PDB file of C-alpha atoms and ligand atoms in Angstrom:
ATOM      1  CA  MET A   1     -27.925  10.225 -15.796  1.00 38.00           C
ATOM      2  CA  SER A   2     -27.914  11.063 -12.023  1.00 41.00           C
ATOM      3  CA  GLU A   3     -25.026  10.405  -9.774  1.00 42.00           C
ATOM      4  CA  VAL A   4     -27.087   7.789  -7.961  1.00 46.00           C
ATOM      5  CA  ALA A   5     -27.860   5.949 -11.142  1.00 47.00           C
ATOM      6  CA  ASN A   6     -24.126   5.962 -11.865  1.00 53.00           C
ATOM      7  CA  ARG A   7     -23.237   4.384  -8.603  1.00 60.00           C
ATOM      8  CA  ARG A   8     -21.261   1.132  -8.839  1.00 78.00           C
ATOM      9  CA  ALA A   9     -20.061  -1.524  -6.433  1.00 93.00           C
ATOM     10  CA  TRP A  10     -17.215  -0.499  -4.284  1.00 97.00           C
ATOM     11  CA  ALA A  11     -14.184  -2.746  -3.482  1.00 98.00           C
ATOM     12  CA  ILE A  12     -11.134  -2.474  -1.277  1.00 98.00           C
ATOM     13  CA  ILE A  13      -7.979  -4.507  -0.513  1.00 98.00           C
ATOM     14  CA  VAL A  14      -5.209  -3.894   1.938  1.00 98.00           C
ATOM     15  CA  HIS A  15      -1.889  -5.600   2.526  1.00 98.00           C
ATOM     16  CA  GLY A  16       0.660  -5.766   5.327  1.00 97.00           C
ATOM     17  CA  GLY A  17       3.819  -6.639   3.417  1.00 96.00           C
ATOM     18  CA  ALA A  18       5.412  -9.402   1.434  1.00 95.00           C
ATOM     19  CA  LYS A  19       7.630 -11.209   3.930  1.00 92.00           C
ATOM     20  CA  PRO A  20       8.066 -14.272   5.931  1.00 93.00           C
ATOM     21  CA  ILE A  21       5.620 -14.084   8.932  1.00 93.00           C
ATOM     22  CA  ALA A  22       6.255 -16.251  11.857  1.00 92.00           C
ATOM     23  CA  PRO A  23       3.297 -18.545  12.692  1.00 94.00           C
ATOM     24  CA  GLU A  24       2.729 -16.856  16.109  1.00 93.00           C
ATOM     25  CA  LEU A  25       2.357 -13.515  14.297  1.00 92.00           C
ATOM     26  CA  HIS A  26      -0.190 -14.712  11.640  1.00 95.00           C
ATOM     27  CA  GLN A  27      -3.271 -13.734  13.642  1.00 96.00           C
ATOM     28  CA  ALA A  28      -1.921 -10.327  14.432  1.00 95.00           C
ATOM     29  CA  HIS A  29      -1.341  -9.762  10.694  1.00 96.00           C
ATOM     30  CA  ARG A  30      -4.886 -10.961   9.853  1.00 97.00           C
ATOM     31  CA  ASP A  31      -6.475  -8.894  12.557  1.00 98.00           C
ATOM     32  CA  GLY A  32      -4.478  -5.779  11.651  1.00 97.00           C
ATOM     33  CA  CYS A  33      -5.369  -6.120   8.011  1.00 98.00           C
ATOM     34  CA  LEU A  34      -9.067  -6.590   8.870  1.00 98.00           C
ATOM     35  CA  ARG A  35      -9.084  -3.505  11.182  1.00 98.00           C
ATOM     36  CA  ALA A  36      -7.418  -1.368   8.479  1.00 98.00           C
ATOM     37  CA  LEU A  37      -9.884  -2.714   5.813  1.00 98.00           C
ATOM     38  CA  ALA A  38     -12.834  -1.901   8.038  1.00 98.00           C
ATOM     39  CA  VAL A  39     -11.761   1.710   8.280  1.00 98.00           C
ATOM     40  CA  GLY A  40     -11.601   2.110   4.469  1.00 98.00           C
ATOM     41  CA  GLN A  41     -14.638  -0.028   3.979  1.00 98.00           C
ATOM     42  CA  ALA A  42     -16.687   2.358   6.208  1.00 98.00           C
ATOM     43  CA  VAL A  43     -15.672   5.344   4.033  1.00 98.00           C
ATOM     44  CA  LEU A  44     -16.707   3.525   0.874  1.00 98.00           C
ATOM     45  CA  GLU A  45     -20.058   2.263   2.349  1.00 97.00           C
ATOM     46  CA  ALA A  46     -20.878   5.885   3.283  1.00 97.00           C
ATOM     47  CA  GLY A  47     -20.221   7.010  -0.295  1.00 97.00           C
ATOM     48  CA  GLY A  48     -16.779   8.448   0.431  1.00 98.00           C
ATOM     49  CA  SER A  49     -13.943   8.503  -2.078  1.00 98.00           C
ATOM     50  CA  ALA A  50     -11.339   5.975  -2.939  1.00 98.00           C
ATOM     51  CA  VAL A  51      -8.626   8.427  -2.100  1.00 98.00           C
ATOM     52  CA  VAL A  52     -10.008   8.939   1.430  1.00 98.00           C
ATOM     53  CA  ALA A  53     -10.577   5.209   1.844  1.00 98.00           C
ATOM     54  CA  VAL A  54      -6.912   4.426   0.939  1.00 98.00           C
ATOM     55  CA  GLU A  55      -5.604   7.216   3.151  1.00 98.00           C
ATOM     56  CA  MET A  56      -7.614   6.009   6.162  1.00 98.00           C
ATOM     57  CA  SER A  57      -6.816   2.294   5.727  1.00 98.00           C
ATOM     58  CA  VAL A  58      -3.118   3.077   5.357  1.00 98.00           C
ATOM     59  CA  ARG A  59      -3.217   5.381   8.411  1.00 98.00           C
ATOM     60  CA  ALA A  60      -4.604   2.441  10.361  1.00 98.00           C
ATOM     61  CA  LEU A  61      -1.779   0.223   9.166  1.00 97.00           C
ATOM     62  CA  GLU A  62       0.658   2.968  10.112  1.00 96.00           C
ATOM     63  CA  ASP A  63      -0.820   2.928  13.613  1.00 95.00           C
ATOM     64  CA  ASP A  64      -0.270  -0.805  14.025  1.00 94.00           C
ATOM     65  CA  ALA A  65       3.159  -1.827  15.255  1.00 91.00           C
ATOM     66  CA  THR A  66       2.570  -5.277  13.669  1.00 92.00           C
ATOM     67  CA  PHE A  67       3.455  -3.592  10.332  1.00 93.00           C
ATOM     68  CA  ASN A  68       6.579  -1.758   9.152  1.00 92.00           C
ATOM     69  CA  ALA A  69       5.053   1.592   8.397  1.00 92.00           C
ATOM     70  CA  GLY A  70       4.666   4.626  10.636  1.00 90.00           C
ATOM     71  CA  TYR A  71       4.649   3.176  14.250  1.00 89.00           C
ATOM     72  CA  GLY A  72       6.704  -0.044  13.821  1.00 84.00           C
ATOM     73  CA  ALA A  73       9.291   1.304  11.452  1.00 85.00           C
ATOM     74  CA  VAL A  74      12.737  -0.244  11.371  1.00 86.00           C
ATOM     75  CA  ARG A  75      16.245   1.241  11.739  1.00 88.00           C
ATOM     76  CA  ASN A  76      18.688   1.827   8.845  1.00 91.00           C
ATOM     77  CA  ALA A  77      22.459   1.214   9.092  1.00 91.00           C
ATOM     78  CA  ARG A  78      22.954   4.392  11.071  1.00 93.00           C
ATOM     79  CA  GLY A  79      20.135   3.547  13.515  1.00 90.00           C
ATOM     80  CA  ASP A  80      17.749   6.187  12.112  1.00 91.00           C
ATOM     81  CA  ILE A  81      14.328   5.513  10.739  1.00 92.00           C
ATOM     82  CA  GLU A  82      13.303   6.862   7.366  1.00 95.00           C
ATOM     83  CA  LEU A  83       9.742   6.531   6.046  1.00 96.00           C
ATOM     84  CA  ASP A  84       8.370   6.593   2.615  1.00 97.00           C
ATOM     85  CA  ALA A  85       4.705   6.812   1.467  1.00 98.00           C
ATOM     86  CA  ALA A  86       2.668   7.621  -1.687  1.00 98.00           C
ATOM     87  CA  ILE A  87      -0.912   7.878  -2.748  1.00 98.00           C
ATOM     88  CA  MET A  88      -2.221   8.059  -6.354  1.00 98.00           C
ATOM     89  CA  ASP A  89      -5.713   9.262  -7.472  1.00 98.00           C
ATOM     90  CA  GLY A  90      -6.755   7.323 -10.465  1.00 98.00           C
ATOM     91  CA  ALA A  91      -9.351   9.942 -11.499  1.00 98.00           C
ATOM     92  CA  SER A  92      -6.796  12.826 -12.055  1.00 98.00           C
ATOM     93  CA  LEU A  93      -3.612  10.735 -12.101  1.00 98.00           C
ATOM     94  CA  ALA A  94      -2.374  13.012  -9.334  1.00 98.00           C
ATOM     95  CA  VAL A  95       0.289  11.525  -7.076  1.00 98.00           C
ATOM     96  CA  GLY A  96       1.559  12.628  -3.688  1.00 98.00           C
ATOM     97  CA  ALA A  97       4.736  11.081  -2.225  1.00 98.00           C
ATOM     98  CA  VAL A  98       7.208  11.583   0.584  1.00 98.00           C
ATOM     99  CA  ALA A  99      10.473   9.823   1.161  1.00 98.00           C
ATOM    100  CA  ALA A 100      13.097   9.567   3.843  1.00 97.00           C
ATOM    101  CA  VAL A 101      11.018  11.401   6.444  1.00 97.00           C
ATOM    102  CA  LYS A 102      11.827  10.853  10.079  1.00 96.00           C
ATOM    103  CA  THR A 103       9.280  12.811  12.096  1.00 95.00           C
ATOM    104  CA  LEU A 104       5.948  12.599  10.176  1.00 97.00           C
ATOM    105  CA  ARG A 105       3.529  10.545  12.220  1.00 96.00           C
ATOM    106  CA  HIS A 106       1.411   9.696   9.228  1.00 97.00           C
ATOM    107  CA  PRO A 107       3.410   9.984   5.986  1.00 98.00           C
ATOM    108  CA  ILE A 108       0.419   8.772   3.991  1.00 98.00           C
ATOM    109  CA  SER A 109      -1.635  11.812   5.061  1.00 98.00           C
ATOM    110  CA  VAL A 110       1.158  14.249   4.073  1.00 98.00           C
ATOM    111  CA  ALA A 111       1.237  12.419   0.683  1.00 98.00           C
ATOM    112  CA  ALA A 112      -2.534  12.859   0.409  1.00 98.00           C
ATOM    113  CA  THR A 113      -2.288  16.484   1.102  1.00 98.00           C
ATOM    114  CA  MET A 114       0.159  16.748  -1.812  1.00 98.00           C
ATOM    115  CA  LEU A 115      -2.479  15.360  -4.332  1.00 98.00           C
ATOM    116  CA  SER A 116      -3.777  18.871  -4.848  1.00 97.00           C
ATOM    117  CA  GLN A 117      -0.286  20.404  -5.141  1.00 96.00           C
ATOM    118  CA  THR A 118       2.295  20.348  -8.015  1.00 96.00           C
ATOM    119  CA  PRO A 119       5.147  18.305  -6.705  1.00 96.00           C
ATOM    120  CA  VAL A 120       4.780  14.537  -7.022  1.00 98.00           C
ATOM    121  CA  LEU A 121       7.567  13.636  -4.586  1.00 98.00           C
ATOM    122  CA  LEU A 122       9.197  15.479  -1.631  1.00 98.00           C
ATOM    123  CA  VAL A 123      12.158  14.132   0.237  1.00 98.00           C
ATOM    124  CA  GLY A 124      13.547  14.496   3.681  1.00 97.00           C
ATOM    125  CA  ASP A 125      13.621  18.023   5.138  1.00 97.00           C
ATOM    126  CA  GLY A 126      11.524  19.366   2.290  1.00 98.00           C
ATOM    127  CA  ALA A 127       8.734  16.909   2.936  1.00 98.00           C
ATOM    128  CA  GLU A 128       8.757  17.683   6.646  1.00 98.00           C
ATOM    129  CA  MET A 129       8.676  21.343   5.800  1.00 98.00           C
ATOM    130  CA  PHE A 130       5.582  20.658   3.613  1.00 98.00           C
ATOM    131  CA  GLY A 131       4.040  18.912   6.579  1.00 98.00           C
ATOM    132  CA  ARG A 132       4.594  21.838   8.820  1.00 98.00           C
ATOM    133  CA  GLU A 133       3.117  24.160   6.197  1.00 98.00           C
ATOM    134  CA  HIS A 134      -0.015  21.912   6.148  1.00 97.00           C
ATOM    135  CA  ASP A 135      -0.456  21.163   9.897  1.00 96.00           C
ATOM    136  CA  ALA A 136       0.716  17.591   9.659  1.00 97.00           C
ATOM    137  CA  GLU A 137       1.127  15.515  12.818  1.00 95.00           C
ATOM    138  CA  PHE A 138       4.692  15.104  14.027  1.00 95.00           C
ATOM    139  CA  CYS A 139       6.460  12.847  16.536  1.00 93.00           C
ATOM    140  CA  ALA A 140       9.912  11.990  17.701  1.00 90.00           C
ATOM    141  CA  PRO A 141      11.626   9.265  15.616  1.00 88.00           C
ATOM    142  CA  ALA A 142      11.980   7.121  18.647  1.00 86.00           C
ATOM    143  CA  ASP A 143       8.250   7.096  19.173  1.00 86.00           C
ATOM    144  CA  LEU A 144       7.907   5.024  16.007  1.00 85.00           C
ATOM    145  CA  LEU A 145      10.216   2.231  17.213  1.00 84.00           C
ATOM    146  CA  VAL A 146       8.908  -0.951  18.775  1.00 81.00           C
ATOM    147  CA  ASP A 147      10.537  -4.112  20.035  1.00 73.00           C
ATOM    148  CA  ARG A 148       9.870  -6.440  17.048  1.00 68.00           C
ATOM    149  CA  ARG A 149      10.590  -9.633  19.057  1.00 61.00           C
ATOM    150  CA  GLY A 150      12.578 -11.310  16.314  1.00 61.00           C
ATOM    151  CA  ASP A 151      10.341 -10.093  13.525  1.00 66.00           C
ATOM    152  CA  PRO A 152      12.579  -8.194  11.124  1.00 64.00           C
ATOM    153  CA  GLY A 153       9.577  -6.092  10.316  1.00 62.00           C
ATOM    154  CA  CYS A 154      10.786  -5.214   6.841  1.00 70.00           C
ATOM    155  CA  ASP A 155       8.610  -4.108   4.001  1.00 81.00           C
ATOM    156  CA  THR A 156       5.488  -2.178   3.119  1.00 93.00           C
ATOM    157  CA  VAL A 157       1.809  -1.707   3.679  1.00 97.00           C
ATOM    158  CA  GLY A 158      -0.676  -0.661   1.079  1.00 98.00           C
ATOM    159  CA  CYS A 159      -4.265  -0.411  -0.090  1.00 98.00           C
ATOM    160  CA  VAL A 160      -6.216  -0.076  -3.317  1.00 98.00           C
ATOM    161  CA  ALA A 161      -9.896   1.069  -3.352  1.00 98.00           C
ATOM    162  CA  LEU A 162     -12.612   1.511  -5.917  1.00 98.00           C
ATOM    163  CA  ASP A 163     -15.430   3.759  -4.794  1.00 98.00           C
ATOM    164  CA  SER A 164     -19.019   3.802  -5.799  1.00 97.00           C
ATOM    165  CA  LEU A 165     -18.439   6.479  -8.428  1.00 97.00           C
ATOM    166  CA  GLY A 166     -15.847   4.317 -10.255  1.00 97.00           C
ATOM    167  CA  ASN A 167     -12.788   6.165  -8.879  1.00 98.00           C
ATOM    168  CA  ILE A 168      -9.728   4.070  -7.998  1.00 98.00           C
ATOM    169  CA  ALA A 169      -6.851   5.058  -5.662  1.00 98.00           C
ATOM    170  CA  ALA A 170      -3.780   3.237  -4.544  1.00 99.00           C
ATOM    171  CA  GLY A 171      -1.402   3.817  -1.589  1.00 98.00           C
ATOM    172  CA  THR A 172       1.847   2.549  -0.003  1.00 98.00           C
ATOM    173  CA  SER A 173       3.754   3.282   3.203  1.00 98.00           C
ATOM    174  CA  THR A 174       6.931   1.764   4.519  1.00 96.00           C
ATOM    175  CA  GLY A 175       9.432   1.986   7.314  1.00 93.00           C
ATOM    176  CA  GLY A 176      12.169   0.874   4.947  1.00 87.00           C
ATOM    177  CA  LEU A 177      14.557  -1.996   5.196  1.00 87.00           C
ATOM    178  CA  THR A 178      16.384  -2.981   8.336  1.00 88.00           C
ATOM    179  CA  GLY A 179      20.083  -1.865   8.151  1.00 90.00           C
ATOM    180  CA  CYS A 180      19.703  -0.154   4.686  1.00 92.00           C
ATOM    181  CA  HIS A 181      21.978   2.733   3.675  1.00 95.00           C
ATOM    182  CA  PRO A 182      20.921   6.077   5.041  1.00 95.00           C
ATOM    183  CA  GLY A 183      19.000   7.944   2.369  1.00 95.00           C
ATOM    184  CA  ARG A 184      18.036   4.752   0.514  1.00 96.00           C
ATOM    185  CA  VAL A 185      14.596   5.038  -1.007  1.00 97.00           C
ATOM    186  CA  GLY A 186      12.759   2.027  -2.307  1.00 96.00           C
ATOM    187  CA  ASP A 187       9.742   1.593  -4.640  1.00 97.00           C
ATOM    188  CA  SER A 188       7.018   2.604  -2.207  1.00 98.00           C
ATOM    189  CA  PRO A 189       7.026   6.395  -3.165  1.00 98.00           C
ATOM    190  CA  LEU A 190       7.614   5.842  -6.787  1.00 98.00           C
ATOM    191  CA  PRO A 191       4.549   5.732  -9.183  1.00 98.00           C
ATOM    192  CA  GLY A 192       4.972   2.899 -11.778  1.00 98.00           C
ATOM    193  CA  CYS A 193       7.252   0.983  -9.267  1.00 98.00           C
ATOM    194  CA  GLY A 194       5.385   0.621  -5.890  1.00 98.00           C
ATOM    195  CA  LEU A 195       1.881   1.800  -6.956  1.00 98.00           C
ATOM    196  CA  TYR A 196      -0.272   3.148  -9.617  1.00 98.00           C
ATOM    197  CA  ALA A 197      -3.935   4.019 -10.220  1.00 98.00           C
ATOM    198  CA  ASP A 198      -5.965   4.961 -13.286  1.00 98.00           C
ATOM    199  CA  ASN A 199      -9.712   4.850 -13.334  1.00 98.00           C
ATOM    200  CA  GLN A 200      -9.664   3.573 -16.961  1.00 98.00           C
ATOM    201  CA  VAL A 201      -7.606   0.431 -16.004  1.00 98.00           C
ATOM    202  CA  GLY A 202      -7.389  -0.285 -12.244  1.00 98.00           C
ATOM    203  CA  GLY A 203      -4.959   0.199  -9.349  1.00 98.00           C
ATOM    204  CA  VAL A 204      -2.087  -1.676  -7.727  1.00 98.00           C
ATOM    205  CA  SER A 205      -0.079  -1.438  -4.531  1.00 98.00           C
ATOM    206  CA  LEU A 206       3.080  -3.497  -4.169  1.00 98.00           C
ATOM    207  CA  SER A 207       5.404  -4.704  -1.428  1.00 97.00           C
ATOM    208  CA  GLY A 208       8.799  -6.403  -1.718  1.00 95.00           C
ATOM    209  CA  GLU A 209      12.444  -5.641  -2.414  1.00 95.00           C
ATOM    210  CA  GLY A 210      12.262  -2.093  -3.623  1.00 96.00           C
ATOM    211  CA  GLU A 211      15.354  -2.222  -5.890  1.00 96.00           C
ATOM    212  CA  SER A 212      13.894  -5.186  -7.723  1.00 96.00           C
ATOM    213  CA  LEU A 213      10.504  -3.493  -8.126  1.00 97.00           C
ATOM    214  CA  ILE A 214      12.145  -0.322  -9.407  1.00 98.00           C
ATOM    215  CA  ARG A 215      14.402  -2.118 -11.894  1.00 97.00           C
ATOM    216  CA  THR A 216      11.320  -3.890 -13.310  1.00 97.00           C
ATOM    217  CA  THR A 217       8.909  -0.913 -13.023  1.00 98.00           C
ATOM    218  CA  LEU A 218       6.621  -3.614 -11.726  1.00 98.00           C
ATOM    219  CA  ALA A 219       3.537  -1.473 -11.049  1.00 98.00           C
ATOM    220  CA  ALA A 220       3.762  -0.022 -14.667  1.00 98.00           C
ATOM    221  CA  ARG A 221       4.063  -3.577 -16.069  1.00 97.00           C
ATOM    222  CA  LEU A 222       1.056  -4.758 -14.047  1.00 98.00           C
ATOM    223  CA  MET A 223      -0.999  -1.839 -15.260  1.00 98.00           C
ATOM    224  CA  HIS A 224      -0.033  -2.501 -18.916  1.00 98.00           C
ATOM    225  CA  SER A 225      -1.131  -6.140 -18.640  1.00 98.00           C
ATOM    226  CA  LEU A 226      -4.286  -5.082 -16.853  1.00 98.00           C
ATOM    227  CA  GLU A 227      -5.386  -3.301 -19.964  1.00 98.00           C
ATOM    228  CA  SER A 228      -5.942  -6.564 -21.690  1.00 97.00           C
ATOM    229  CA  VAL A 229      -6.236  -9.374 -19.067  1.00 97.00           C
ATOM    230  CA  ALA A 230      -7.880 -10.047 -15.712  1.00 96.00           C
ATOM    231  CA  PRO A 231      -6.001  -9.200 -12.442  1.00 97.00           C
ATOM    232  CA  GLY A 232      -4.888 -12.784 -11.766  1.00 96.00           C
ATOM    233  CA  ALA A 233      -3.199 -13.105 -15.157  1.00 97.00           C
ATOM    234  CA  ALA A 234      -1.691  -9.592 -14.950  1.00 98.00           C
ATOM    235  CA  ILE A 235      -0.230 -10.526 -11.560  1.00 97.00           C
ATOM    236  CA  ASP A 236       1.228 -13.744 -12.793  1.00 96.00           C
ATOM    237  CA  ALA A 237       2.884 -11.832 -15.706  1.00 96.00           C
ATOM    238  CA  ALA A 238       4.319  -9.150 -13.405  1.00 96.00           C
ATOM    239  CA  LEU A 239       5.742 -11.669 -10.939  1.00 96.00           C
ATOM    240  CA  ALA A 240       7.224 -13.767 -13.739  1.00 95.00           C
ATOM    241  CA  ARG A 241       9.103 -10.555 -14.961  1.00 94.00           C
ATOM    242  CA  LEU A 242      10.456 -10.139 -11.464  1.00 94.00           C
ATOM    243  CA  GLY A 243      12.454 -13.313 -12.155  1.00 92.00           C
ATOM    244  CA  ARG A 244      14.790 -11.359 -14.325  1.00 94.00           C
ATOM    245  CA  VAL A 245      16.280  -9.557 -11.399  1.00 97.00           C
ATOM    246  CA  GLY A 246      15.346 -11.703  -8.411  1.00 94.00           C
ATOM    247  CA  GLY A 247      13.762 -10.527  -5.172  1.00 93.00           C
ATOM    248  CA  GLU A 248      10.390 -11.063  -3.595  1.00 94.00           C
ATOM    249  CA  ALA A 249       7.236  -9.241  -4.132  1.00 96.00           C
ATOM    250  CA  GLY A 250       3.521  -9.091  -3.348  1.00 97.00           C
ATOM    251  CA  LEU A 251       0.756  -7.136  -5.272  1.00 97.00           C
ATOM    252  CA  VAL A 252      -2.869  -6.259  -4.578  1.00 98.00           C
ATOM    253  CA  VAL A 253      -4.979  -5.200  -7.505  1.00 98.00           C
ATOM    254  CA  ILE A 254      -8.506  -3.938  -8.334  1.00 98.00           C
ATOM    255  CA  ASP A 255      -9.363  -3.409 -11.949  1.00 97.00           C
ATOM    256  CA  ALA A 256     -11.838  -0.934 -13.355  1.00 97.00           C
ATOM    257  CA  ASP A 257     -14.585  -3.574 -13.268  1.00 95.00           C
ATOM    258  CA  GLY A 258     -14.058  -4.051  -9.564  1.00 96.00           C
ATOM    259  CA  ARG A 259     -12.331  -7.474  -9.800  1.00 96.00           C
ATOM    260  CA  ILE A 260      -9.863  -7.980  -6.995  1.00 97.00           C
ATOM    261  CA  GLY A 261      -6.666  -9.948  -7.365  1.00 97.00           C
ATOM    262  CA  TRP A 262      -3.558 -10.548  -5.292  1.00 98.00           C
ATOM    263  CA  GLY A 263      -0.346 -12.632  -5.439  1.00 97.00           C
ATOM    264  CA  HIS A 264       3.111 -12.922  -4.018  1.00 97.00           C
ATOM    265  CA  THR A 265       6.461 -14.678  -4.342  1.00 96.00           C
ATOM    266  CA  SER A 266       7.297 -14.193  -0.683  1.00 95.00           C
ATOM    267  CA  ALA A 267       6.611 -16.917   1.868  1.00 95.00           C
ATOM    268  CA  GLN A 268       3.621 -14.895   3.199  1.00 96.00           C
ATOM    269  CA  PHE A 269       1.661 -11.831   2.383  1.00 97.00           C
ATOM    270  CA  ALA A 270      -1.041 -10.635   4.740  1.00 97.00           C
ATOM    271  CA  VAL A 271      -4.057  -9.299   2.798  1.00 98.00           C
ATOM    272  CA  ALA A 272      -7.719  -8.454   3.533  1.00 98.00           C
ATOM    273  CA  TYR A 273     -10.408  -7.518   1.052  1.00 98.00           C
ATOM    274  CA  ALA A 274     -14.103  -6.766   0.768  1.00 98.00           C
ATOM    275  CA  SER A 275     -16.509  -5.451  -1.764  1.00 97.00           C
ATOM    276  CA  ALA A 276     -20.154  -4.486  -1.989  1.00 95.00           C
ATOM    277  CA  GLY A 277     -20.728  -8.016  -3.052  1.00 82.00           C
ATOM    278  CA  GLN A 278     -18.767  -9.896  -0.362  1.00 91.00           C
ATOM    279  CA  PRO A 279     -17.904  -9.672   3.314  1.00 96.00           C
ATOM    280  CA  PRO A 280     -14.298  -9.123   4.549  1.00 98.00           C
ATOM    281  CA  HIS A 281     -11.785 -11.944   4.235  1.00 96.00           C
ATOM    282  CA  ALA A 282      -8.185 -11.989   5.444  1.00 98.00           C
ATOM    283  CA  PHE A 283      -5.389 -14.306   4.352  1.00 97.00           C
ATOM    284  CA  ILE A 284      -1.679 -14.860   4.997  1.00 96.00           C
ATOM    285  CA  ASN A 285      -0.966 -16.796   1.912  1.00 96.00           C
ATOM    286  CA  ARG A 286      -2.600 -16.781  -1.600  1.00 96.00           C
ATOM    287  CA  ASP A 287      -3.033 -20.559  -1.359  1.00 94.00           C
ATOM    288  CA  GLU A 288      -5.665 -19.965   1.292  1.00 94.00           C
ATOM    289  CA  ASP A 289      -7.910 -17.917  -0.960  1.00 94.00           C
ATOM    290  CA  PRO A 290     -10.071 -20.032  -3.260  1.00 89.00           C
ATOM    291  CA  GLN A 291     -11.232 -17.008  -5.344  1.00 83.00           C
ATOM    292  CA  GLU A 292      -9.645 -16.021  -8.563  1.00 72.00           C
ATOM    293  CA  ASP A 293     -10.254 -12.407  -9.625  1.00 69.00           C
ATOM    294  CA  SER A 294     -13.166 -12.021  -7.213  1.00 61.00           C
ATOM    295  CA  ALA A 295     -15.627  -9.314  -8.225  1.00 53.00           C
TER     296      ALA A 295
HETATM  297  N1  LIG B 301       9.231  -2.175  -0.673  1.00 73.29           N
HETATM  298  C1  LIG B 301       9.785  -1.289   0.292  1.00 73.29           C
HETATM  299  C2  LIG B 301      11.102  -0.913   0.074  1.00 73.29           C
HETATM  300  O1  LIG B 301      11.882  -1.594  -0.616  1.00 73.29           O
HETATM  301  O2  LIG B 301      11.547   0.116   0.514  1.00 73.29           O
END
């Protein structure tokens, strides 16, 4: 069968973090998610890969100071910023991840460069050295700080995409948690905790309190459920498991059939999604979205 005959419907979903969002910032979160979505959507509509769509959408979120990733990162207890990011290719199960980096302008792109390399996760100076070896863009840490005007800006951005060849990718990027211990790394760069992608099952990107997501290996639990149930039910099961340790979370999911799901226990969770079958939508709360497991 030709590649064209094998083409399937693409789908993409982005999130801007599971957190309370002040009402005056709702529109900025919707708009930022829609802008990031459009970048990845354009890649998919042109026949590009899920990996590239995820990288490009997360780069757009890293560029938007509305979100705590890249530009807009928060300070740890020492006043430094430390960024984490990861991307996973569901075709090969390759993972690229960086953690506790201070000067990489786009951590998600360095993570994407790692997909073709052996290491899964590089930390701190080693990750920045890898970035220098591969012509990454650098900046001064201070260039990533913004005045958050009362918004704590904690948490993570992410994206899951399914391309027209049936390949799924997932990505995350975070500026960490305000006031956290220097060197602390959360779920975002850890496959099975903050993200996962497998063409045979689906993909997930999470946001929330990293320690809780790590203790419950929430991405892995979601993927396990997704083998037998639809995204909505898999998300409910994953979020119920979080109750064992407490903490808030939000998840965005696309399964291998292109069904989109999302859910959260946080007060708000900014999300935007689109697929070959439906135009872009953006939401701040799951209650706003009438669709269950939209395909
Ligand atoms: N979910 C982001 C973090 O805990 O670092």
